[in-house]
PDB file of C-alpha atoms in Angstrom:
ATOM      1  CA  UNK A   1    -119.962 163.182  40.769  1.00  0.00           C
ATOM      2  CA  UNK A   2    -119.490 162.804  37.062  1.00  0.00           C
ATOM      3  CA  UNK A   3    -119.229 159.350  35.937  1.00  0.00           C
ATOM      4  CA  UNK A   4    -115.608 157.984  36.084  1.00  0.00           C
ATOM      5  CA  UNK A   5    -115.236 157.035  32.393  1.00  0.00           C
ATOM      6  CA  UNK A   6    -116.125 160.261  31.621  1.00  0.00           C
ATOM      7  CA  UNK A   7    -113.324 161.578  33.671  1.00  0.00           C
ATOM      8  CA  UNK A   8    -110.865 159.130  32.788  1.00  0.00           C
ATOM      9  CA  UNK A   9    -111.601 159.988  29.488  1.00  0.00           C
ATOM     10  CA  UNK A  10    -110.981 163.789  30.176  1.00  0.00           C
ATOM     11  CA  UNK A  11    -107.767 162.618  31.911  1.00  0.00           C
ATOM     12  CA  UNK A  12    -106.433 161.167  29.089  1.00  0.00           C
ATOM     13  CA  UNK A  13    -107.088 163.767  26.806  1.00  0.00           C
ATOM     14  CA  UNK A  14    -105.418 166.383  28.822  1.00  0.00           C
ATOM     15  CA  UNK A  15    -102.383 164.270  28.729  1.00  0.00           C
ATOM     16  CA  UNK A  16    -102.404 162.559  25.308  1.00  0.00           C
ATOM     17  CA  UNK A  17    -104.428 164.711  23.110  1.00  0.00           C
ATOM     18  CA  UNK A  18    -107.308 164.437  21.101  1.00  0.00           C
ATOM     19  CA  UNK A  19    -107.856 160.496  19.931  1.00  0.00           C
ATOM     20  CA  UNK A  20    -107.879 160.413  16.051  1.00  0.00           C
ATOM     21  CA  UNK A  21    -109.738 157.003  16.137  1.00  0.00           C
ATOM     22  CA  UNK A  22    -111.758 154.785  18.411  1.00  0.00           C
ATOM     23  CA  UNK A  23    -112.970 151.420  19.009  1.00  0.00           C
ATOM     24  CA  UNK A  24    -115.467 149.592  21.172  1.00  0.00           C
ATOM     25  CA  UNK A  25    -115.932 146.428  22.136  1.00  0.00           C
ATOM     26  CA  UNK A  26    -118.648 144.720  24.469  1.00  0.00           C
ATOM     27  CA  UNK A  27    -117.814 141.356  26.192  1.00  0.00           C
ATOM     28  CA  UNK A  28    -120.765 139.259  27.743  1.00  0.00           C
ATOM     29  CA  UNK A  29    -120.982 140.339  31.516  1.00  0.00           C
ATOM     30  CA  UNK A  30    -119.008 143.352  30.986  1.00  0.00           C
ATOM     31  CA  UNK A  31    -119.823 147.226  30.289  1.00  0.00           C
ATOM     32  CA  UNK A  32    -118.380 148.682  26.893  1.00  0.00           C
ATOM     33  CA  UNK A  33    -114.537 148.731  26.449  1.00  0.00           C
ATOM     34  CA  UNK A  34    -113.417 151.206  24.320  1.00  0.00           C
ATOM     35  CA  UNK A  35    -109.588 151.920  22.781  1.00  0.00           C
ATOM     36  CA  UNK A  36    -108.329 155.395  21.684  1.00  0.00           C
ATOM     37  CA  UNK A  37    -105.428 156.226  19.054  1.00  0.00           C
ATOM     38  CA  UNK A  38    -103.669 158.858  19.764  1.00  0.00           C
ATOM     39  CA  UNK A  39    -100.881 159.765  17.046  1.00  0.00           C
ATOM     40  CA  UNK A  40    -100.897 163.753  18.508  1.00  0.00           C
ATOM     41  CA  UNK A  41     -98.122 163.771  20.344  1.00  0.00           C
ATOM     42  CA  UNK A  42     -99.267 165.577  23.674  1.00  0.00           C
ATOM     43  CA  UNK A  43     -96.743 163.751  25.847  1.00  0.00           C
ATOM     44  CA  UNK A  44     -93.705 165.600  26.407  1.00  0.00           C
ATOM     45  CA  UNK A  45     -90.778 162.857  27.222  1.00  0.00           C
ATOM     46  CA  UNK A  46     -90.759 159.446  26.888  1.00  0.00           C
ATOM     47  CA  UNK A  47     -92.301 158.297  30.411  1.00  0.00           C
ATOM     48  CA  UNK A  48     -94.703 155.755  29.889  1.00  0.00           C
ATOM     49  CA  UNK A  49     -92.372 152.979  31.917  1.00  0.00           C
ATOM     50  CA  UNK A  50     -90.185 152.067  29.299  1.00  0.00           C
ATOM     51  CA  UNK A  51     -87.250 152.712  31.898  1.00  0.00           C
ATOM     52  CA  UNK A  52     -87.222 152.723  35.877  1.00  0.00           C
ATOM     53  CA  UNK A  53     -86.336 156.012  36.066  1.00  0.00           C
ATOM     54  CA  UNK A  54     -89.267 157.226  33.258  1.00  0.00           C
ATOM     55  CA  UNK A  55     -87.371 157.692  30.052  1.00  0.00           C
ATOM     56  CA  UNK A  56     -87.023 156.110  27.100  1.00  0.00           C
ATOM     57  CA  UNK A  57     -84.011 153.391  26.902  1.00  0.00           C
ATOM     58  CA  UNK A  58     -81.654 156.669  25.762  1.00  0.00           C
ATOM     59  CA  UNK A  59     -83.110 159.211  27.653  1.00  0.00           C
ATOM     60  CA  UNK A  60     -83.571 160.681  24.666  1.00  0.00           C
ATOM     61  CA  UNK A  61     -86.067 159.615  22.340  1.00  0.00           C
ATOM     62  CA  UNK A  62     -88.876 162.163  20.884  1.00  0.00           C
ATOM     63  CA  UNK A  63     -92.559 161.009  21.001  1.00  0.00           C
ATOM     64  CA  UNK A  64     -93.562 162.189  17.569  1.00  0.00           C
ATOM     65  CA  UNK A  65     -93.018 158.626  15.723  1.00  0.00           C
ATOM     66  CA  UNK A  66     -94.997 157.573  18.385  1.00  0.00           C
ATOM     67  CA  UNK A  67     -98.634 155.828  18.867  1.00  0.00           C
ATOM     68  CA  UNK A  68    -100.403 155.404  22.085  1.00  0.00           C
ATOM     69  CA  UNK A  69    -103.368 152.657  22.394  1.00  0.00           C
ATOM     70  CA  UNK A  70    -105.351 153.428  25.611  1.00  0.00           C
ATOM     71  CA  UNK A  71    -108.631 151.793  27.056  1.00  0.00           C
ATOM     72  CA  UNK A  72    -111.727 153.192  28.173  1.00  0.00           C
ATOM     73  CA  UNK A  73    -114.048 151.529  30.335  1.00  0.00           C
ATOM     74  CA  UNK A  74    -112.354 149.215  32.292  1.00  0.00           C
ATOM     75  CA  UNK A  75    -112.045 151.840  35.453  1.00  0.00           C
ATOM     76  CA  UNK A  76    -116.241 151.402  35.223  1.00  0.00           C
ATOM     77  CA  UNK A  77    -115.854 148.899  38.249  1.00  0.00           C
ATOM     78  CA  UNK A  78    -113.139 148.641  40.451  1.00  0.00           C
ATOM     79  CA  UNK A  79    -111.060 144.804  40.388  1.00  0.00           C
ATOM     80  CA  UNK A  80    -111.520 142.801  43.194  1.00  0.00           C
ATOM     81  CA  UNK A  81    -109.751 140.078  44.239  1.00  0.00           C
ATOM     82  CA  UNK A  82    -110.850 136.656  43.407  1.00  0.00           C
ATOM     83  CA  UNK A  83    -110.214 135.106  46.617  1.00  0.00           C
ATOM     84  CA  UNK A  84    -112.872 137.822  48.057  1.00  0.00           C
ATOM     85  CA  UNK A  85    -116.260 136.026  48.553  1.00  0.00           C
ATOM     86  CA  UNK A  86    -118.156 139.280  47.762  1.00  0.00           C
ATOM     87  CA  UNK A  87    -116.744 142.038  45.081  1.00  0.00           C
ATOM     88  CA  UNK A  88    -116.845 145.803  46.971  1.00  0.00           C
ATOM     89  CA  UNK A  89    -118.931 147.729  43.905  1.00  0.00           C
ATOM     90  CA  UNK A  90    -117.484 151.320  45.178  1.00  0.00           C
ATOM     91  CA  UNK A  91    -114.654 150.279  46.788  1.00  0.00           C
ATOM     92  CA  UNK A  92    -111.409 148.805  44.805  1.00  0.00           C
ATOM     93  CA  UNK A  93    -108.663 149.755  42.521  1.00  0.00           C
ATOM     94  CA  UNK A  94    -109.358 151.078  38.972  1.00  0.00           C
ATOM     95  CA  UNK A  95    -107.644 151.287  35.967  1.00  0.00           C
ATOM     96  CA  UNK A  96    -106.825 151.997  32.680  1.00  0.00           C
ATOM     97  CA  UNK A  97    -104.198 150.662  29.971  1.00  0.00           C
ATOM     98  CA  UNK A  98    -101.829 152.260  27.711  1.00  0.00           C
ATOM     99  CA  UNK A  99     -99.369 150.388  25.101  1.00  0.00           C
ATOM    100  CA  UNK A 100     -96.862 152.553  23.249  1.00  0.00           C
ATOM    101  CA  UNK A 101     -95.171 151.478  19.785  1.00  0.00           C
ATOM    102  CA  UNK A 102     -93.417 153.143  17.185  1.00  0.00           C
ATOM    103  CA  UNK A 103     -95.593 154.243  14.584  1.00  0.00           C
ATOM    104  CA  UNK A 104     -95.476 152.622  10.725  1.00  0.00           C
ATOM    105  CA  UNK A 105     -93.745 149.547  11.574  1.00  0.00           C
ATOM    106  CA  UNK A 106     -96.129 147.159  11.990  1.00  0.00           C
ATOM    107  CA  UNK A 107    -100.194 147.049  11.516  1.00  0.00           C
ATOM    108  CA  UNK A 108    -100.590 147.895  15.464  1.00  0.00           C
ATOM    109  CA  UNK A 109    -103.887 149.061  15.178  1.00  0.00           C
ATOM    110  CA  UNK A 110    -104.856 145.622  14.972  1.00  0.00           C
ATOM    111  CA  UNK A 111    -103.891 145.670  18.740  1.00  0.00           C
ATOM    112  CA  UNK A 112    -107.735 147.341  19.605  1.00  0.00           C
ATOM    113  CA  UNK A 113    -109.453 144.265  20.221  1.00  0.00           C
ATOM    114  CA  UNK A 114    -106.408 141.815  22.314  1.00  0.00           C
ATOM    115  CA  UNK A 115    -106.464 145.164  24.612  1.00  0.00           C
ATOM    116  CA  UNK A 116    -110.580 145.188  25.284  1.00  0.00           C
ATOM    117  CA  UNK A 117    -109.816 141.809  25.636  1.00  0.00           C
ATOM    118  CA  UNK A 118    -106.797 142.275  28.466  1.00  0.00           C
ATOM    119  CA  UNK A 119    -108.549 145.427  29.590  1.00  0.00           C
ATOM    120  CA  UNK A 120    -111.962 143.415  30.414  1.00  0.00           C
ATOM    121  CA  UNK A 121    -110.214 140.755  32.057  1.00  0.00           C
ATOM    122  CA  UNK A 122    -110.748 142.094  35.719  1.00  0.00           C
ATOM    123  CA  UNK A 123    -114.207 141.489  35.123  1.00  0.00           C
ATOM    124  CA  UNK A 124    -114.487 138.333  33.279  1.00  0.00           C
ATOM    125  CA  UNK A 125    -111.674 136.496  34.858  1.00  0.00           C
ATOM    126  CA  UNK A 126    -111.193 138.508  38.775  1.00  0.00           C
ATOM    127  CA  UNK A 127    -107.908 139.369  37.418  1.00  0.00           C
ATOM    128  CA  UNK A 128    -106.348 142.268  39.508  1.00  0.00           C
ATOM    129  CA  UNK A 129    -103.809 144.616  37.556  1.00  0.00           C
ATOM    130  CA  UNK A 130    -100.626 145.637  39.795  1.00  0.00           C
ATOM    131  CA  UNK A 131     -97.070 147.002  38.322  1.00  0.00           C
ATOM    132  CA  UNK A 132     -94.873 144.589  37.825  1.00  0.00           C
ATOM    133  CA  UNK A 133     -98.069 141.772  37.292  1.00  0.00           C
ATOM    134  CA  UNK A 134     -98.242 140.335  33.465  1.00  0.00           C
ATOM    135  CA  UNK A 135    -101.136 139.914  31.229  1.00  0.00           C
ATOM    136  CA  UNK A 136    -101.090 137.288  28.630  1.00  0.00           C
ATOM    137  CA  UNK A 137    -103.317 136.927  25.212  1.00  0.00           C
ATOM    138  CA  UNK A 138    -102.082 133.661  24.301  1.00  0.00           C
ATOM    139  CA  UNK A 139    -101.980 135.182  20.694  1.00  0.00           C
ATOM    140  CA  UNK A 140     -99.829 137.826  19.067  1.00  0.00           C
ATOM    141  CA  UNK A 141    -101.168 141.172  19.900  1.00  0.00           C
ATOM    142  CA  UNK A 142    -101.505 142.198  16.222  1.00  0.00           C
ATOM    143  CA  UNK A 143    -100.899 140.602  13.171  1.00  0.00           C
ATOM    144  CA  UNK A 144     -97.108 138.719  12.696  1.00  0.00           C
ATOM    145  CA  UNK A 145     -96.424 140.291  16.414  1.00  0.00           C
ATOM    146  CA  UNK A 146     -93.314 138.544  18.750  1.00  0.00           C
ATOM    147  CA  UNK A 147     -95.396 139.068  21.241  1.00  0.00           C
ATOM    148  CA  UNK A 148     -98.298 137.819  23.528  1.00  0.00           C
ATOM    149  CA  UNK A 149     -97.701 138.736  26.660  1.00  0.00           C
ATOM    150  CA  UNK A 150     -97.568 142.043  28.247  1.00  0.00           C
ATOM    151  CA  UNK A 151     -95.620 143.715  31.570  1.00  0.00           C
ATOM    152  CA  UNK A 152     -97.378 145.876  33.676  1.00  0.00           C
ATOM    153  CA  UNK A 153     -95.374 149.153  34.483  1.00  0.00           C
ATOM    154  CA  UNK A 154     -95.664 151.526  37.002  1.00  0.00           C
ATOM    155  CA  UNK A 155     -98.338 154.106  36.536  1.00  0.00           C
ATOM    156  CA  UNK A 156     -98.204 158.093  36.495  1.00  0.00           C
ATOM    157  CA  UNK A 157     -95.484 158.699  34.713  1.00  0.00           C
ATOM    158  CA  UNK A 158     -97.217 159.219  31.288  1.00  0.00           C
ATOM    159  CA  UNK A 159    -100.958 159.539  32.260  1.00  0.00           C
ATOM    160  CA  UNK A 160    -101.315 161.074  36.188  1.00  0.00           C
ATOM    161  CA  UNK A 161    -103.664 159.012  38.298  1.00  0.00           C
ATOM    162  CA  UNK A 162    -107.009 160.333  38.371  1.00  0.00           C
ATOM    163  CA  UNK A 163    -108.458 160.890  42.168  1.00  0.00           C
ATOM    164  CA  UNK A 164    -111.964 159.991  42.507  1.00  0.00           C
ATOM    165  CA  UNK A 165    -114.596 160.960  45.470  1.00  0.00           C
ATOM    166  CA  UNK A 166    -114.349 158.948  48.651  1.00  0.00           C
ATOM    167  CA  UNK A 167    -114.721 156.050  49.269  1.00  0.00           C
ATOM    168  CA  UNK A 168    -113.574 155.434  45.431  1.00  0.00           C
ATOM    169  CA  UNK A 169    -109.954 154.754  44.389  1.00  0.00           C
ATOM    170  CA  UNK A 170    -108.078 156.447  42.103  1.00  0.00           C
ATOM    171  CA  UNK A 171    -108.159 155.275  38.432  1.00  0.00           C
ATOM    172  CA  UNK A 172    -104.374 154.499  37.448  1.00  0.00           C
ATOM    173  CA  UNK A 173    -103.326 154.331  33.843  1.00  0.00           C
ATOM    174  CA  UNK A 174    -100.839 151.401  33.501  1.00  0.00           C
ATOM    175  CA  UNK A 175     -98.447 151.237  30.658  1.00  0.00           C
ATOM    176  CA  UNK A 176     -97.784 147.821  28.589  1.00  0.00           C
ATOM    177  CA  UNK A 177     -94.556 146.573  27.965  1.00  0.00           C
ATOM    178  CA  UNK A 178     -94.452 144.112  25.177  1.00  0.00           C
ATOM    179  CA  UNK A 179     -92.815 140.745  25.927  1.00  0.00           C
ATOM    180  CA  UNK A 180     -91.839 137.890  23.977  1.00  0.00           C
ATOM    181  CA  UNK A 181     -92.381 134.533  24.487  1.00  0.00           C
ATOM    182  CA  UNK A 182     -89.720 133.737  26.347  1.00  0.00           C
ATOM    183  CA  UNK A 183     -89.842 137.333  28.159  1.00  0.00           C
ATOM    184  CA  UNK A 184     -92.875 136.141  29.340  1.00  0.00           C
ATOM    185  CA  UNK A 185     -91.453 132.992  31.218  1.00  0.00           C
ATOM    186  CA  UNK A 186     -88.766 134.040  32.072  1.00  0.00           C
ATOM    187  CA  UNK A 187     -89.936 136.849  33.930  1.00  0.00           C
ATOM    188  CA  UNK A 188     -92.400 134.511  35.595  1.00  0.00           C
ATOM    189  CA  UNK A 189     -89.389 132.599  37.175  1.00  0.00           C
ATOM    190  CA  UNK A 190     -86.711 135.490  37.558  1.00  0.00           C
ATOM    191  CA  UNK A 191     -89.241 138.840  38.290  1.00  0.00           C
ATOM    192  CA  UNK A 192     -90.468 141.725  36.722  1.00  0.00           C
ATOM    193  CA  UNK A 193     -87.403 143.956  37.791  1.00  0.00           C
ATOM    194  CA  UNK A 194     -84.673 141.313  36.314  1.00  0.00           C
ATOM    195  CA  UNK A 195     -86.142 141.758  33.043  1.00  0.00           C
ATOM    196  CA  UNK A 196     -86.749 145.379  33.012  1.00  0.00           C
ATOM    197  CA  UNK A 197     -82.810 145.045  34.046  1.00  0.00           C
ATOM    198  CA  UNK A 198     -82.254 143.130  30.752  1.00  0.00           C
ATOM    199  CA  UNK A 199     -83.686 145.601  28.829  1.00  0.00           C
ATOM    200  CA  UNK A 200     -82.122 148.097  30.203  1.00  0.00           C
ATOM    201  CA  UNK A 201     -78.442 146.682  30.193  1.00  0.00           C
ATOM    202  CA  UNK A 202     -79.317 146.094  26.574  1.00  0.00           C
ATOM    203  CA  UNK A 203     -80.816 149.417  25.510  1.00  0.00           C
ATOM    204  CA  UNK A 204     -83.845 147.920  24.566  1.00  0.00           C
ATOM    205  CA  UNK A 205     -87.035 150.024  22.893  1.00  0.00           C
ATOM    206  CA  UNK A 206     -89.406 148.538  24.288  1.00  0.00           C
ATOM    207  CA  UNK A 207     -91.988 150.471  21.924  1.00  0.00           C
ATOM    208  CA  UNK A 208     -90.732 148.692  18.281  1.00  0.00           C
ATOM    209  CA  UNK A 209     -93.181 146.662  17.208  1.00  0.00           C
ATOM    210  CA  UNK A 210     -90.697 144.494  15.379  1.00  0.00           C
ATOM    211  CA  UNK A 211     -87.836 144.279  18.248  1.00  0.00           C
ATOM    212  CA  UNK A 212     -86.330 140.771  18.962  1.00  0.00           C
ATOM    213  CA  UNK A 213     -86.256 139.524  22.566  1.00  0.00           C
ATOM    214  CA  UNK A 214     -83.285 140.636  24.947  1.00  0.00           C
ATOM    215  CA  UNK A 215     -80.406 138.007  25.747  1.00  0.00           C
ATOM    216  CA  UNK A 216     -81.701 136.322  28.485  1.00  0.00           C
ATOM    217  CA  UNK A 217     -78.683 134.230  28.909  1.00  0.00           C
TER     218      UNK A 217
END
């Protein structure tokens, strides 16, 4: 079969458009991680998790203000968990990541290399992305961010999954949602659906690069 970057690649195209800039980044003991800009449009509605149900925190909001960051490489080898005492090399979960923000706001494209950096960490630290899971930096994600951390939201809404040959897992593009500081820990003691309740109660958008944290009170 064609080689799975190559696909996911193709996958994202046909649902983003055609990247208008790219980045790559090689870690040591990882394969090449790259991240694609796409400023296209290509979307449709706003359904890259920002909501339960899909949509934006109106319902409403057009895509054309916005920017999509996506990785490329990390679906190479599927995670394994780091309990495991032997890593499956065909067998596995795969993924990709996406992170969303409003464009012109903020110097975002300064996000490329702290997503290589979450997008290799399967590899270089057996971490295993799920929905609902969080990913932290433990620095802003671009210059002056709120915001170091990241929520994992539920795939397929924005980018399908991609099927693969048997015995290989689908490749499932994940969407980012930003969180604060105190996002961040308090979604580690309440869960990832109280906070996505937060946001929602509060009409959050979850894509401005400049938004204050939600009332967590």
């Amino acid at each position: 079969m064609s080689d799975v970057v190559e696909l996911a690649e193709a996958r994202l195209r046909g649902a983003l458009g055609e990247p208008d800039a790219r980045a790559a980044v090689t870690f040591l003991g990882t394969g090449r991680i790259e991240v694609l800009r796409f400023t296209g449009g290509g979307a449709g509605p706003d359904r890259d998790g920002s909501r339960p149900d899909g949509s934006g925190p109106d319902g409403s909001r057009p895509d054309g203000d916005v920017v999509r960051y996506a990785t490329l490489g990390m679906s190479r080898e599927p995670m394994s968990d780091p309990t495991s005492p032997t890593a499956d090399p065909v067998r596995g979960p795969r993924a990709e990541l996406v992170l969303s923000v409003r464009a012109g706001r903020a110097d975002t494209d300064k996000a490329l290399r702290p997503l290589a950096v979450l997008a290799a960490s399967p590899q270089v630290e057996g971490v295993v992305v799920a929905p609902g899971g969080s990913l932290d930096l433990g620095e802003p994600l671009w210059p002056g961010a709120p915001f170091s951390a990241v929520l994992v939201a539920e795939p397929g809404g924005l980018v399908e999954d991609l099927e693969l040959d048997e015995p290989m897992d689908p490749v499932r593009f994940f969407p980012l949602l930003p969180m604060t500081a105190n996002e961040a820990a308090w979604k580690r003691v309440h869960g990832a659906a109280a906070l996505q309740e937060r946001w929602l109660a509060a009409g959050t958008d979850l894509r401005d690069p400049l938004r204050a944290g939600v009332d967590l009170g």
